[in-house]
CSV table of C-alpha atoms in Angstrom, one decimal:
chain,number,residue,atom,x,y,z
V,1,UNK,CA,2.7,12.8,-19.2
V,2,UNK,CA,-0.3,10.5,-18.4
V,3,UNK,CA,-0.1,7.9,-15.7
V,4,UNK,CA,-2.8,5.2,-15.0
V,5,UNK,CA,-3.4,4.6,-11.3
V,6,UNK,CA,-5.6,1.6,-10.6
V,7,UNK,CA,-7.3,1.8,-7.2
V,8,UNK,CA,-6.6,5.5,-7.4
V,9,UNK,CA,-9.2,6.5,-4.9
V,10,UNK,CA,-8.2,4.1,-2.2
V,11,UNK,CA,-6.0,5.0,0.8
V,12,UNK,CA,-2.6,4.8,-0.8
V,13,UNK,CA,-3.8,5.4,-4.4
V,14,UNK,CA,-5.4,8.7,-3.5
V,15,UNK,CA,-2.2,10.0,-1.9
V,16,UNK,CA,-0.2,8.9,-5.0
V,17,UNK,CA,-2.8,10.5,-7.3
V,18,UNK,CA,-2.5,13.8,-5.3
V,19,UNK,CA,1.3,13.8,-5.5
V,20,UNK,CA,1.3,13.0,-9.2
V,21,UNK,CA,-1.1,15.9,-9.9
V,22,UNK,CA,1.1,18.2,-7.7
V,23,UNK,CA,4.0,17.3,-10.0
V,24,UNK,CA,2.0,18.1,-13.1
V,25,UNK,CA,1.4,14.6,-14.3
V,26,UNK,CA,-1.9,13.9,-16.0
V,27,UNK,CA,-3.6,11.1,-14.0
V,28,UNK,CA,-6.1,8.5,-15.3
V,29,UNK,CA,-7.7,7.1,-12.1
V,30,UNK,CA,-9.4,3.7,-12.2
V,31,UNK,CA,-11.4,2.5,-9.2
V,32,UNK,CA,-14.5,0.3,-8.7
V,33,UNK,CA,-15.4,2.2,-5.4
V,34,UNK,CA,-15.7,-1.1,-3.5
V,35,UNK,CA,-13.6,0.1,-0.7
V,36,UNK,CA,-13.4,3.8,-1.5
V,37,UNK,CA,-15.7,6.7,-2.4
V,38,UNK,CA,-16.0,9.1,-5.3
V,39,UNK,CA,-16.0,11.9,-2.6
V,40,UNK,CA,-12.2,11.4,-2.5
V,41,UNK,CA,-12.1,13.2,-5.8
V,42,UNK,CA,-13.2,16.4,-3.9
V,43,UNK,CA,-10.4,16.0,-1.4
V,44,UNK,CA,-7.9,15.6,-4.2
V,45,UNK,CA,-9.2,18.7,-5.9
V,46,UNK,CA,-9.1,20.8,-2.8
V,47,UNK,CA,-5.4,19.9,-2.2
V,48,UNK,CA,-4.1,20.2,-5.7
V,49,UNK,CA,-6.7,22.5,-7.5
V,50,UNK,CA,-6.8,19.7,-10.1
V,51,UNK,CA,-8.7,16.5,-10.8
V,52,UNK,CA,-7.8,13.2,-12.3
V,53,UNK,CA,-9.7,11.6,-15.1
V,54,UNK,CA,-11.9,9.2,-13.3
V,55,UNK,CA,-13.3,5.9,-14.6
V,56,UNK,CA,-15.4,3.5,-12.5
V,57,UNK,CA,-14.0,0.2,-13.7
V,58,UNK,CA,-13.2,-3.1,-12.0
V,59,UNK,CA,-9.8,-4.5,-12.7
V,60,UNK,CA,-11.4,-7.9,-13.2
V,61,UNK,CA,-13.5,-6.6,-16.1
V,62,UNK,CA,-11.0,-7.2,-18.9
V,63,UNK,CA,-13.2,-5.9,-21.7
V,64,UNK,CA,-13.8,-2.6,-20.0
V,65,UNK,CA,-10.1,-2.3,-19.2
V,66,UNK,CA,-9.2,-3.0,-22.8
V,67,UNK,CA,-11.6,-0.3,-24.0
V,68,UNK,CA,-10.1,2.2,-21.5
V,69,UNK,CA,-6.5,1.5,-22.6
V,70,UNK,CA,-7.5,1.8,-26.3
V,71,UNK,CA,-9.0,5.2,-25.5
V,72,UNK,CA,-5.9,6.4,-23.7
V,73,UNK,CA,-3.0,5.4,-25.9
V,74,UNK,CA,-0.8,8.1,-24.4
V,75,UNK,CA,-0.4,6.3,-21.0
V,76,UNK,CA,3.3,6.4,-20.1
V,77,UNK,CA,3.2,4.4,-16.9
V,78,UNK,CA,0.9,2.3,-14.6
V,79,UNK,CA,0.8,2.3,-10.8
V,80,UNK,CA,-1.3,-0.7,-9.7
V,81,UNK,CA,-3.1,-0.6,-6.4
V,82,UNK,CA,-6.4,-2.3,-7.2
V,83,UNK,CA,-6.5,-5.3,-4.8
V,84,UNK,CA,-7.9,-6.6,-1.6
V,85,UNK,CA,-5.5,-6.1,1.3
V,86,UNK,CA,-6.7,-7.5,4.7
V,87,UNK,CA,-4.8,-10.5,6.1
V,88,UNK,CA,-7.5,-11.8,8.4
V,89,UNK,CA,-10.3,-11.3,5.8
V,90,UNK,CA,-8.3,-13.3,3.2
V,91,UNK,CA,-8.6,-16.4,5.3
V,92,UNK,CA,-12.4,-16.1,5.1
V,93,UNK,CA,-12.8,-15.4,1.4
V,94,UNK,CA,-9.6,-16.7,-0.2
V,95,UNK,CA,-11.1,-17.2,-3.7
V,96,UNK,CA,-12.2,-13.6,-3.8
V,97,UNK,CA,-8.6,-12.6,-3.0
V,98,UNK,CA,-7.1,-14.7,-5.8
V,99,UNK,CA,-9.8,-13.5,-8.2
V,100,UNK,CA,-9.2,-9.9,-7.5
V,101,UNK,CA,-5.5,-9.7,-6.8
V,102,UNK,CA,-4.2,-12.3,-9.2
V,103,UNK,CA,-6.7,-12.4,-12.1
V,104,UNK,CA,-7.0,-8.6,-12.0
V,105,UNK,CA,-3.2,-8.4,-12.3
V,106,UNK,CA,-3.2,-10.9,-15.2
V,107,UNK,CA,-5.8,-8.8,-17.1
V,108,UNK,CA,-3.7,-5.7,-16.7
V,109,UNK,CA,-0.4,-7.3,-17.7
V,110,UNK,CA,-2.0,-8.9,-20.8
V,111,UNK,CA,-2.9,-5.4,-22.0
V,112,UNK,CA,0.3,-3.5,-21.2
V,113,UNK,CA,3.1,-6.1,-21.4
V,114,UNK,CA,3.6,-5.8,-25.2
V,115,UNK,CA,3.7,-2.0,-25.0
V,116,UNK,CA,6.5,0.2,-23.5
V,117,UNK,CA,4.5,1.0,-20.4
V,118,UNK,CA,6.3,0.5,-17.1
V,119,UNK,CA,4.5,-0.9,-14.1
V,120,UNK,CA,4.8,-0.1,-10.4
V,121,UNK,CA,3.2,-3.0,-8.4
V,122,UNK,CA,1.8,-2.6,-4.9
V,123,UNK,CA,3.4,-5.6,-3.1
V,124,UNK,CA,3.8,-6.2,0.6
V,125,UNK,CA,6.2,-7.3,3.2
V,126,UNK,CA,3.9,-10.3,3.7
V,127,UNK,CA,5.8,-12.0,0.9
V,128,UNK,CA,8.5,-12.7,3.4
V,129,UNK,CA,6.2,-14.6,5.8
V,130,UNK,CA,7.9,-14.7,9.3
V,131,UNK,CA,11.4,-13.8,8.3
V,132,UNK,CA,14.1,-15.6,10.2
V,133,UNK,CA,16.4,-12.5,10.4
V,134,UNK,CA,15.7,-8.8,11.0
V,135,UNK,CA,15.8,-6.3,9.4
V,136,UNK,CA,14.4,-7.9,6.3
V,137,UNK,CA,16.4,-7.5,3.1
V,138,UNK,CA,15.0,-7.9,-0.5
V,139,UNK,CA,17.3,-10.9,-0.8
V,140,UNK,CA,15.6,-12.6,2.1
V,141,UNK,CA,14.1,-15.9,0.8
V,142,UNK,CA,10.3,-16.2,0.7
V,143,UNK,CA,8.9,-18.1,3.6
V,144,UNK,CA,5.4,-19.6,3.4
V,145,UNK,CA,3.0,-16.7,3.7
V,146,UNK,CA,0.8,-16.6,6.8
V,147,UNK,CA,-2.3,-15.7,4.7
V,148,UNK,CA,-4.0,-16.1,1.3
V,149,UNK,CA,-3.3,-12.3,0.9
V,150,UNK,CA,0.4,-12.9,1.3
V,151,UNK,CA,0.2,-15.7,-1.3
V,152,UNK,CA,-1.4,-13.3,-3.8
V,153,UNK,CA,1.5,-10.9,-3.5
V,154,UNK,CA,4.1,-13.6,-3.8
V,155,UNK,CA,2.3,-15.0,-6.9
V,156,UNK,CA,1.9,-11.4,-8.3
V,157,UNK,CA,5.6,-10.7,-8.0
V,158,UNK,CA,6.5,-13.9,-9.8
V,159,UNK,CA,4.0,-13.3,-12.6
V,160,UNK,CA,5.5,-9.8,-13.2
V,161,UNK,CA,9.1,-11.1,-13.0
V,162,UNK,CA,8.4,-13.7,-15.7
V,163,UNK,CA,6.5,-11.2,-17.8
V,164,UNK,CA,9.5,-8.8,-17.8
V,165,UNK,CA,11.7,-11.7,-18.8
V,166,UNK,CA,9.4,-12.7,-21.7
V,167,UNK,CA,8.8,-9.2,-23.0
V,168,UNK,CA,12.0,-7.2,-23.5
V,169,UNK,CA,10.3,-3.8,-23.7
V,170,UNK,CA,8.4,-4.3,-20.4
V,171,UNK,CA,9.8,-3.1,-17.1
V,172,UNK,CA,8.4,-3.2,-13.6
V,173,UNK,CA,9.1,-2.6,-9.9
V,174,UNK,CA,7.5,-4.3,-7.0
V,175,UNK,CA,7.4,-2.2,-3.9
V,176,UNK,CA,7.2,-4.2,-0.8
V,177,UNK,CA,5.3,-2.0,1.7
V,178,UNK,CA,5.6,-2.4,5.4
V,179,UNK,CA,2.8,-0.7,7.4
V,180,UNK,CA,1.4,2.5,5.9
V,181,UNK,CA,-0.2,4.9,8.4
V,182,UNK,CA,-1.1,8.6,8.6
V,183,UNK,CA,-2.9,10.9,6.2
V,184,UNK,CA,-2.3,13.9,4.0
V,185,UNK,CA,-1.2,16.9,6.2
V,186,UNK,CA,-4.2,18.9,5.0
V,187,UNK,CA,-6.6,16.3,6.4
V,188,UNK,CA,-8.4,16.4,3.1
V,189,UNK,CA,-7.7,12.7,2.3
V,190,UNK,CA,-6.8,9.7,4.5
V,191,UNK,CA,-7.5,6.2,5.4
V,192,UNK,CA,-11.3,5.7,5.5
V,193,UNK,CA,-12.1,2.0,5.3
V,194,UNK,CA,-15.7,0.8,5.0
V,195,UNK,CA,-17.0,-1.2,7.9
V,196,UNK,CA,-14.7,-2.2,10.8
V,197,UNK,CA,-11.1,-1.3,10.1
V,198,UNK,CA,-8.7,-4.2,9.6
V,199,UNK,CA,-5.6,-2.1,10.3
V,200,UNK,CA,-4.4,-0.9,13.7
V,201,UNK,CA,-4.2,2.9,13.3
V,202,UNK,CA,-7.7,3.6,11.9
V,203,UNK,CA,-9.2,1.3,14.5
V,204,UNK,CA,-7.2,3.2,17.2
V,205,UNK,CA,-8.3,6.6,16.0
V,206,UNK,CA,-11.9,5.5,15.7
V,207,UNK,CA,-11.8,4.1,19.2
V,208,UNK,CA,-10.6,7.3,20.7
V,209,UNK,CA,-13.4,9.1,18.8
V,210,UNK,CA,-15.9,6.7,20.5
V,211,UNK,CA,-16.8,4.6,17.5
V,212,UNK,CA,-15.5,1.5,19.3
V,213,UNK,CA,-15.5,0.8,23.0
V,214,UNK,CA,-11.9,-0.5,23.1
V,215,UNK,CA,-8.9,-1.2,20.9
V,216,UNK,CA,-8.1,-4.8,20.7
V,217,UNK,CA,-4.4,-5.6,20.9
V,218,UNK,CA,-3.9,-9.0,19.4
V,219,UNK,CA,-1.3,-11.0,21.3
V,220,UNK,CA,0.7,-10.1,24.4
V,221,UNK,CA,3.1,-13.0,24.7
V,222,UNK,CA,5.2,-12.6,21.5
V,223,UNK,CA,8.9,-12.9,21.8
V,224,UNK,CA,9.3,-9.1,21.7
V,225,UNK,CA,10.4,-6.7,24.5
V,226,UNK,CA,6.8,-5.9,25.6
V,227,UNK,CA,5.1,-9.0,24.2
V,228,UNK,CA,3.3,-7.2,21.3
V,229,UNK,CA,3.9,-7.4,17.6
V,230,UNK,CA,6.6,-5.2,16.1
V,231,UNK,CA,6.0,-3.5,12.7
V,232,UNK,CA,7.7,-0.9,10.5
V,233,UNK,CA,5.2,2.0,10.3
V,234,UNK,CA,5.7,4.4,7.4
V,235,UNK,CA,3.9,7.6,6.6
V,236,UNK,CA,1.6,7.3,3.6
V,237,UNK,CA,3.2,10.5,2.1
V,238,UNK,CA,6.6,8.9,2.2
V,239,UNK,CA,5.2,5.8,0.6
V,240,UNK,CA,3.5,7.9,-2.1
V,241,UNK,CA,6.8,9.6,-2.9
V,242,UNK,CA,8.5,6.1,-3.2
V,243,UNK,CA,6.0,5.4,-6.1
V,244,UNK,CA,6.9,8.6,-7.9
V,245,UNK,CA,10.6,8.1,-7.5
V,246,UNK,CA,10.3,4.5,-8.7
V,247,UNK,CA,8.3,5.5,-11.7
V,248,UNK,CA,10.8,8.2,-12.7
V,249,UNK,CA,13.5,5.5,-12.4
V,250,UNK,CA,11.7,3.2,-14.8
V,251,UNK,CA,10.7,5.8,-17.3
V,252,UNK,CA,14.3,7.2,-17.5
V,253,UNK,CA,15.8,3.7,-18.0
V,254,UNK,CA,15.3,2.2,-21.5
V,255,UNK,CA,16.5,-1.3,-20.6
V,256,UNK,CA,14.1,-4.0,-19.4
V,257,UNK,CA,14.2,-4.0,-15.6
V,258,UNK,CA,12.5,-5.9,-12.9
V,259,UNK,CA,13.3,-4.9,-9.3
V,260,UNK,CA,11.9,-5.4,-5.8
V,261,UNK,CA,12.3,-2.7,-3.1
V,262,UNK,CA,11.4,-2.6,0.5
V,263,UNK,CA,9.5,0.6,1.5
V,264,UNK,CA,9.7,1.3,5.2
V,265,UNK,CA,11.5,3.4,7.8
V,266,UNK,CA,14.0,0.7,8.8
V,267,UNK,CA,12.8,0.8,12.4
V,268,UNK,CA,10.5,-1.6,14.3
V,269,UNK,CA,7.8,-0.3,16.7
V,270,UNK,CA,5.7,-2.4,18.9
V,271,UNK,CA,1.9,-2.0,19.2
V,272,UNK,CA,2.3,-0.7,22.8
V,273,UNK,CA,5.0,1.7,21.7
V,274,UNK,CA,2.7,3.0,19.0
V,275,UNK,CA,-0.2,3.5,21.5
V,276,UNK,CA,2.0,5.4,23.9
V,277,UNK,CA,3.3,7.6,21.1
V,278,UNK,CA,-0.2,8.4,20.0
V,279,UNK,CA,-1.2,9.3,23.6
V,280,UNK,CA,1.9,11.6,23.9
V,281,UNK,CA,1.4,13.3,20.6
V,282,UNK,CA,-2.4,13.9,20.9
V,283,UNK,CA,-3.0,14.0,24.7
V,284,UNK,CA,-5.7,11.5,24.2
V,285,UNK,CA,-6.1,8.2,26.2
V,286,UNK,CA,-6.4,5.0,24.2
V,287,UNK,CA,-8.6,2.3,25.9
V,288,UNK,CA,-7.2,-1.1,25.0
V,289,UNK,CA,-7.4,-4.7,26.0
V,290,UNK,CA,-5.4,-7.8,25.1
V,291,UNK,CA,-6.9,-10.4,22.8
V,292,UNK,CA,-5.7,-13.7,21.4
V,293,UNK,CA,-3.3,-13.4,18.4
V,294,UNK,CA,-5.0,-13.2,15.0
V,295,UNK,CA,-4.6,-15.9,12.4
V,296,UNK,CA,-1.9,-14.8,9.9
V,297,UNK,CA,-0.1,-12.2,12.0
V,298,UNK,CA,3.7,-12.4,12.1
V,299,UNK,CA,5.6,-11.6,15.3
V,300,UNK,CA,8.0,-9.0,14.0
V,301,UNK,CA,8.8,-7.3,10.7
V,302,UNK,CA,10.8,-4.2,9.8
V,303,UNK,CA,12.7,-3.3,6.7
V,304,UNK,CA,16.3,-3.0,5.5
V,305,UNK,CA,15.9,0.0,3.1
V,306,UNK,CA,19.5,0.4,1.9
V,307,UNK,CA,18.6,-0.9,-1.6
V,308,UNK,CA,16.0,1.7,-2.4
V,309,UNK,CA,18.1,4.4,-0.9
V,310,UNK,CA,21.0,3.5,-3.1
V,311,UNK,CA,19.3,2.7,-6.4
V,312,UNK,CA,16.3,5.1,-6.3
V,313,UNK,CA,17.5,7.8,-3.9
V,314,UNK,CA,14.4,7.5,-1.8
V,315,UNK,CA,14.3,7.7,2.0
V,316,UNK,CA,11.5,8.2,4.5
V,317,UNK,CA,11.2,11.7,5.9
V,318,UNK,CA,8.2,11.7,8.2
V,319,UNK,CA,8.4,10.6,11.8
V,320,UNK,CA,6.1,8.2,13.6
V,321,UNK,CA,4.8,11.2,15.7
V,322,UNK,CA,3.9,13.1,12.5
V,323,UNK,CA,2.2,10.1,11.0
V,324,UNK,CA,0.0,9.6,14.1
V,325,UNK,CA,-0.8,13.3,14.4
V,326,UNK,CA,-1.9,13.4,10.8
V,327,UNK,CA,-4.0,10.3,11.3
V,328,UNK,CA,-5.7,11.8,14.3
V,329,UNK,CA,-6.4,15.1,12.5
V,330,UNK,CA,-7.9,13.2,9.6
V,331,UNK,CA,-10.1,11.2,11.9
V,332,UNK,CA,-11.3,14.4,13.7
V,333,UNK,CA,-12.0,16.0,10.3
V,334,UNK,CA,-14.5,13.2,9.5
């Protein structure tokens, strides 16, 4: 069975591609290499002994995307990752975020919505904004997002929902990720952002390796037990498995479906707690300093995951300690 993975050489996409190959799916991997590298293919091959079909295509290039889909008429599902993802950066280049995240999605939907090809959409807990009640349920109303990035995910979800309603043969699931961290246990693939990392854990591991002088902790006076932000950190391998389970659910269900699911651990961890856990697991000291809060950051967010447990049968298995250990081993392997 052939699955199209857009952004398939990125951080999460590469782990999903690896897991699909492990489960004997045929994978068509699309990526424009803007925030990834073709060298990731080597890591995937070393883990699985297999390689996906790779095409260097930008999701915003509708004509090339159309040609690709015409060549691969046997695609049975699409997992869509190709998007920009940095909250802070989205404030600086909002038009780029709307062009890539929204127009790219529209191009894809225009080409698959009339076919019986289910879609798994990479959404985000940012659609909730600063939720008024924790843990966050899927029924929690949207709050105004704190960033253009968050708006692109809200808009994307609504576009997909309306498309499912308009095309009775089309089904989709939006997975609302919380905070993916970690790396493949083999250390062959992991999070390797270009330039200065926008996410906490890769910046932390790079700091400990000496690539940065100090880890900046943004905000120390939030209304949390230790004053730092609280997040729900999920191992990337658990997140990858959620995509496979969700895809199986759609493929096995012939009715038109649109669902949203939180993907997290159900537990909140503060930035300081994460730093202390990393130090305990690795024996390394993390130099850090407090900075002013970043634009767009929410105070606290962690998931209620009962819905995905009940409907899909998925639940996270990896601990925070395992995720941080894998992230550190990956960093050292670089």
